[in-house]
Amino acid sequence: MNPFIERYASWRNVLILLGCFLVINVFLMLSLGGNPNLKPLDLEFGYNAARAYELLAAYNESERSVYLLIELTLDIIYPIIYSLFLSFVLFLLFANYRLAKLPLFLILIELLENTAIVVLLSNYPNPHPTIANVAGVLTALKWLLALICLVLVVFGFVRKAINRGSK
């Protein structure tokens, strides 16, 4: 993985990934129709089975089908894009492979989270409380790790600005 990060980590690729990230976010907002009552499980910080089924109940059959399609397509690509974005930025700021690998764990967590959500959506309204609870834990882990990565990015940019100012 080190040669991959070293080979592809550039500010140009960071900007390309950022552009892809923004395009996917716009598409995701439009695909859910802008209905404020439709909050995807992925966007909760964490949840239990009761909250998961409360959120899924707000969707009609067609909306659940769209959500399922997004989970099986776009939400597989999306974590790869934002994880590589964070990985490349961390590598460029800190020149540290170990730190740059941290966001790549988001891909695994997201894929497990998405799998659990696909099971919930595919079997709705039949409850699977254990899977819903596991999905909630995975969602919380995802947000926690993403927050850690973002704090490191901000710290890296502040450190870089201070170092430039002191020269």
mmCIF file of C-alpha atoms in Angstrom:
data_model
loop_
_atom_site.group_PDB
_atom_site.id
_atom_site.type_symbol
_atom_site.label_atom_id
_atom_site.label_comp_id
_atom_site.label_asym_id
_atom_site.label_seq_id
_atom_site.Cartn_x
_atom_site.Cartn_y
_atom_site.Cartn_z
ATOM 1 C CA MET A 1 0.000 0.000 0.000
ATOM 2 C CA ASN A 2 2.915 2.367 0.636
ATOM 3 C CA PRO A 3 3.965 2.492 -3.026
ATOM 4 C CA PHE A 4 0.343 3.206 -3.986
ATOM 5 C CA ILE A 5 0.044 6.104 -1.557
ATOM 6 C CA GLU A 6 3.472 7.468 -2.467
ATOM 7 C CA ARG A 7 2.800 7.146 -6.191
ATOM 8 C CA TYR A 8 -0.664 8.714 -6.254
ATOM 9 C CA ALA A 9 -0.670 11.162 -3.348
ATOM 10 C CA SER A 10 -0.520 14.571 -5.018
ATOM 11 C CA TRP A 11 -2.435 17.801 -4.560
ATOM 12 C CA ARG A 12 -3.793 17.321 -8.099
ATOM 13 C CA ASN A 13 -5.279 13.932 -7.148
ATOM 14 C CA VAL A 14 -6.583 15.382 -3.883
ATOM 15 C CA LEU A 15 -8.493 18.006 -5.893
ATOM 16 C CA ILE A 16 -9.839 15.368 -8.289
ATOM 17 C CA LEU A 17 -11.048 13.242 -5.361
ATOM 18 C CA LEU A 18 -12.560 16.310 -3.693
ATOM 19 C CA GLY A 19 -14.459 17.070 -6.912
ATOM 20 C CA CYS A 20 -15.749 13.490 -7.083
ATOM 21 C CA PHE A 21 -16.733 13.690 -3.405
ATOM 22 C CA LEU A 22 -18.751 16.867 -4.015
ATOM 23 C CA VAL A 23 -20.461 15.488 -7.148
ATOM 24 C CA ILE A 24 -21.498 12.319 -5.310
ATOM 25 C CA ASN A 25 -22.851 14.361 -2.386
ATOM 26 C CA VAL A 26 -25.010 16.436 -4.738
ATOM 27 C CA PHE A 27 -26.236 13.281 -6.473
ATOM 28 C CA LEU A 28 -27.056 11.639 -3.133
ATOM 29 C CA MET A 29 -29.079 14.662 -2.008
ATOM 30 C CA LEU A 30 -30.996 14.747 -5.290
ATOM 31 C CA SER A 31 -31.635 10.993 -5.356
ATOM 32 C CA LEU A 32 -33.456 11.095 -2.025
ATOM 33 C CA GLY A 33 -35.673 13.850 -3.389
ATOM 34 C CA GLY A 34 -34.723 16.403 -0.765
ATOM 35 C CA ASN A 35 -37.382 15.030 1.593
ATOM 36 C CA PRO A 36 -36.294 16.104 5.105
ATOM 37 C CA ASN A 37 -38.188 13.159 6.630
ATOM 38 C CA LEU A 38 -35.917 10.691 4.842
ATOM 39 C CA LYS A 39 -32.770 10.450 6.876
ATOM 40 C CA PRO A 40 -30.458 7.641 5.781
ATOM 41 C CA LEU A 41 -29.130 5.422 8.532
ATOM 42 C CA ASP A 42 -25.603 6.232 7.317
ATOM 43 C CA LEU A 43 -26.014 9.861 8.388
ATOM 44 C CA GLU A 44 -26.988 9.134 11.984
ATOM 45 C CA PHE A 45 -24.084 9.217 14.434
ATOM 46 C CA GLY A 46 -25.212 5.887 15.801
ATOM 47 C CA TYR A 47 -28.513 4.213 16.484
ATOM 48 C CA ASN A 48 -30.154 1.189 17.982
ATOM 49 C CA ALA A 49 -32.599 -1.204 16.330
ATOM 50 C CA ALA A 50 -35.662 0.819 17.373
ATOM 51 C CA ARG A 51 -34.254 4.019 15.843
ATOM 52 C CA ALA A 52 -33.188 2.163 12.680
ATOM 53 C CA TYR A 53 -36.702 0.858 12.081
ATOM 54 C CA GLU A 54 -38.194 4.245 12.950
ATOM 55 C CA LEU A 55 -36.053 5.809 10.198
ATOM 56 C CA LEU A 56 -36.812 3.031 7.703
ATOM 57 C CA ALA A 57 -40.551 3.354 8.381
ATOM 58 C CA ALA A 58 -40.421 6.966 7.138
ATOM 59 C CA TYR A 59 -39.598 5.648 3.649
ATOM 60 C CA ASN A 60 -42.253 4.348 1.285
ATOM 61 C CA GLU A 61 -41.567 1.250 -0.819
ATOM 62 C CA SER A 62 -40.185 3.243 -3.753
ATOM 63 C CA GLU A 63 -37.913 5.326 -1.522
ATOM 64 C CA ARG A 64 -36.583 2.192 0.178
ATOM 65 C CA SER A 65 -35.824 0.756 -3.283
ATOM 66 C CA VAL A 66 -33.859 3.878 -4.212
ATOM 67 C CA TYR A 67 -32.009 3.774 -0.887
ATOM 68 C CA LEU A 68 -31.176 0.100 -1.484
ATOM 69 C CA LEU A 69 -29.907 0.861 -4.996
ATOM 70 C CA ILE A 70 -27.694 3.655 -3.623
ATOM 71 C CA GLU A 71 -26.286 1.329 -0.950
ATOM 72 C CA LEU A 72 -25.464 -1.299 -3.599
ATOM 73 C CA THR A 73 -23.835 1.117 -6.047
ATOM 74 C CA LEU A 74 -22.826 4.651 -5.123
ATOM 75 C CA ASP A 75 -22.172 3.916 -1.459
ATOM 76 C CA ILE A 76 -19.539 1.371 -2.475
ATOM 77 C CA ILE A 77 -17.588 3.935 -4.512
ATOM 78 C CA TYR A 78 -18.138 6.851 -2.123
ATOM 79 C CA PRO A 79 -16.067 5.527 0.839
ATOM 80 C CA ILE A 80 -13.207 4.663 -1.498
ATOM 81 C CA ILE A 81 -13.154 8.218 -2.827
ATOM 82 C CA TYR A 82 -13.297 10.035 0.501
ATOM 83 C CA SER A 83 -10.915 7.579 2.188
ATOM 84 C CA LEU A 84 -8.307 8.033 -0.535
ATOM 85 C CA PHE A 85 -8.848 11.799 -0.315
ATOM 86 C CA LEU A 86 -8.135 11.765 3.421
ATOM 87 C CA SER A 87 -5.254 9.320 3.023
ATOM 88 C CA PHE A 88 -3.527 11.416 0.360
ATOM 89 C CA VAL A 89 -4.012 14.653 2.310
ATOM 90 C CA LEU A 90 -2.586 13.084 5.478
ATOM 91 C CA PHE A 91 0.387 11.703 3.574
ATOM 92 C CA LEU A 92 1.082 15.046 1.916
ATOM 93 C CA LEU A 93 0.825 16.899 5.233
ATOM 94 C CA PHE A 94 2.762 14.488 7.444
ATOM 95 C CA ALA A 95 4.784 12.235 5.056
ATOM 96 C CA ASN A 96 3.806 9.345 7.320
ATOM 97 C CA TYR A 97 2.552 6.089 5.771
ATOM 98 C CA ARG A 98 1.101 4.752 9.004
ATOM 99 C CA LEU A 99 -0.992 7.875 9.467
ATOM 100 C CA ALA A 100 -1.981 7.887 5.793
ATOM 101 C CA LYS A 101 -3.343 4.335 6.130
ATOM 102 C CA LEU A 102 -5.746 5.293 8.936
ATOM 103 C CA PRO A 103 -8.540 6.545 6.614
ATOM 104 C CA LEU A 104 -8.370 3.317 4.624
ATOM 105 C CA PHE A 105 -10.022 1.533 7.549
ATOM 106 C CA LEU A 106 -13.083 3.649 6.746
ATOM 107 C CA ILE A 107 -13.539 1.611 3.571
ATOM 108 C CA LEU A 108 -13.854 -1.636 5.534
ATOM 109 C CA ILE A 109 -16.145 -0.110 8.152
ATOM 110 C CA GLU A 110 -18.354 1.452 5.455
ATOM 111 C CA LEU A 111 -18.634 -1.789 3.485
ATOM 112 C CA LEU A 112 -19.670 -3.677 6.610
ATOM 113 C CA GLU A 113 -22.122 -0.904 7.537
ATOM 114 C CA ASN A 114 -23.563 -0.891 4.008
ATOM 115 C CA THR A 115 -23.953 -4.672 4.052
ATOM 116 C CA ALA A 116 -25.935 -4.461 7.288
ATOM 117 C CA ILE A 117 -28.129 -1.672 5.888
ATOM 118 C CA VAL A 118 -28.740 -3.670 2.698
ATOM 119 C CA VAL A 119 -29.926 -6.606 4.833
ATOM 120 C CA LEU A 120 -32.266 -4.304 6.761
ATOM 121 C CA LEU A 121 -33.661 -2.693 3.608
ATOM 122 C CA SER A 122 -34.012 -5.988 1.742
ATOM 123 C CA ASN A 123 -35.924 -7.615 4.572
ATOM 124 C CA TYR A 124 -38.068 -4.662 5.636
ATOM 125 C CA PRO A 125 -40.538 -4.807 7.432
ATOM 126 C CA ASN A 126 -39.223 -8.054 8.932
ATOM 127 C CA PRO A 127 -37.064 -6.982 11.885
ATOM 128 C CA HIS A 128 -33.455 -8.005 12.363
ATOM 129 C CA PRO A 129 -32.613 -6.182 15.600
ATOM 130 C CA THR A 130 -29.128 -7.661 16.000
ATOM 131 C CA ILE A 131 -28.105 -6.573 12.508
ATOM 132 C CA ALA A 132 -29.666 -3.144 13.101
ATOM 133 C CA ASN A 133 -27.708 -2.745 16.336
ATOM 134 C CA VAL A 134 -24.467 -3.844 14.642
ATOM 135 C CA ALA A 135 -25.138 -1.360 11.823
ATOM 136 C CA GLY A 136 -25.561 1.382 14.420
ATOM 137 C CA VAL A 137 -22.236 0.537 16.050
ATOM 138 C CA LEU A 138 -20.496 0.468 12.657
ATOM 139 C CA THR A 139 -22.018 3.848 11.786
ATOM 140 C CA ALA A 140 -20.750 5.320 15.058
ATOM 141 C CA LEU A 141 -17.271 3.845 14.451
ATOM 142 C CA LYS A 142 -17.258 5.301 10.938
ATOM 143 C CA TRP A 143 -18.084 8.790 12.177
ATOM 144 C CA LEU A 144 -15.576 8.580 15.021
ATOM 145 C CA LEU A 145 -12.747 7.502 12.703
ATOM 146 C CA ALA A 146 -13.746 10.119 10.106
ATOM 147 C CA LEU A 147 -13.689 12.803 12.817
ATOM 148 C CA ILE A 148 -10.232 11.691 13.968
ATOM 149 C CA CYS A 149 -8.989 11.880 10.361
ATOM 150 C CA LEU A 150 -10.496 15.340 9.878
ATOM 151 C CA VAL A 151 -8.939 16.615 13.120
ATOM 152 C CA LEU A 152 -5.567 15.315 11.921
ATOM 153 C CA VAL A 153 -6.041 17.078 8.571
ATOM 154 C CA VAL A 154 -6.889 20.374 10.280
ATOM 155 C CA PHE A 155 -3.932 19.948 12.631
ATOM 156 C CA GLY A 156 -1.672 19.234 9.642
ATOM 157 C CA PHE A 157 -2.772 22.369 7.802
ATOM 158 C CA VAL A 158 -2.372 24.516 10.952
ATOM 159 C CA ARG A 159 1.074 23.049 11.563
ATOM 160 C CA LYS A 160 2.045 23.702 7.955
ATOM 161 C CA ALA A 161 0.817 27.325 8.176
ATOM 162 C CA ILE A 162 2.726 27.916 11.428
ATOM 163 C CA ASN A 163 5.897 26.408 9.966
ATOM 164 C CA ARG A 164 5.624 28.634 6.885
ATOM 165 C CA GLY A 165 5.035 31.691 9.040
ATOM 166 C CA SER A 166 8.104 31.036 11.166
ATOM 167 C CA LYS A 167 10.474 30.793 8.177
#
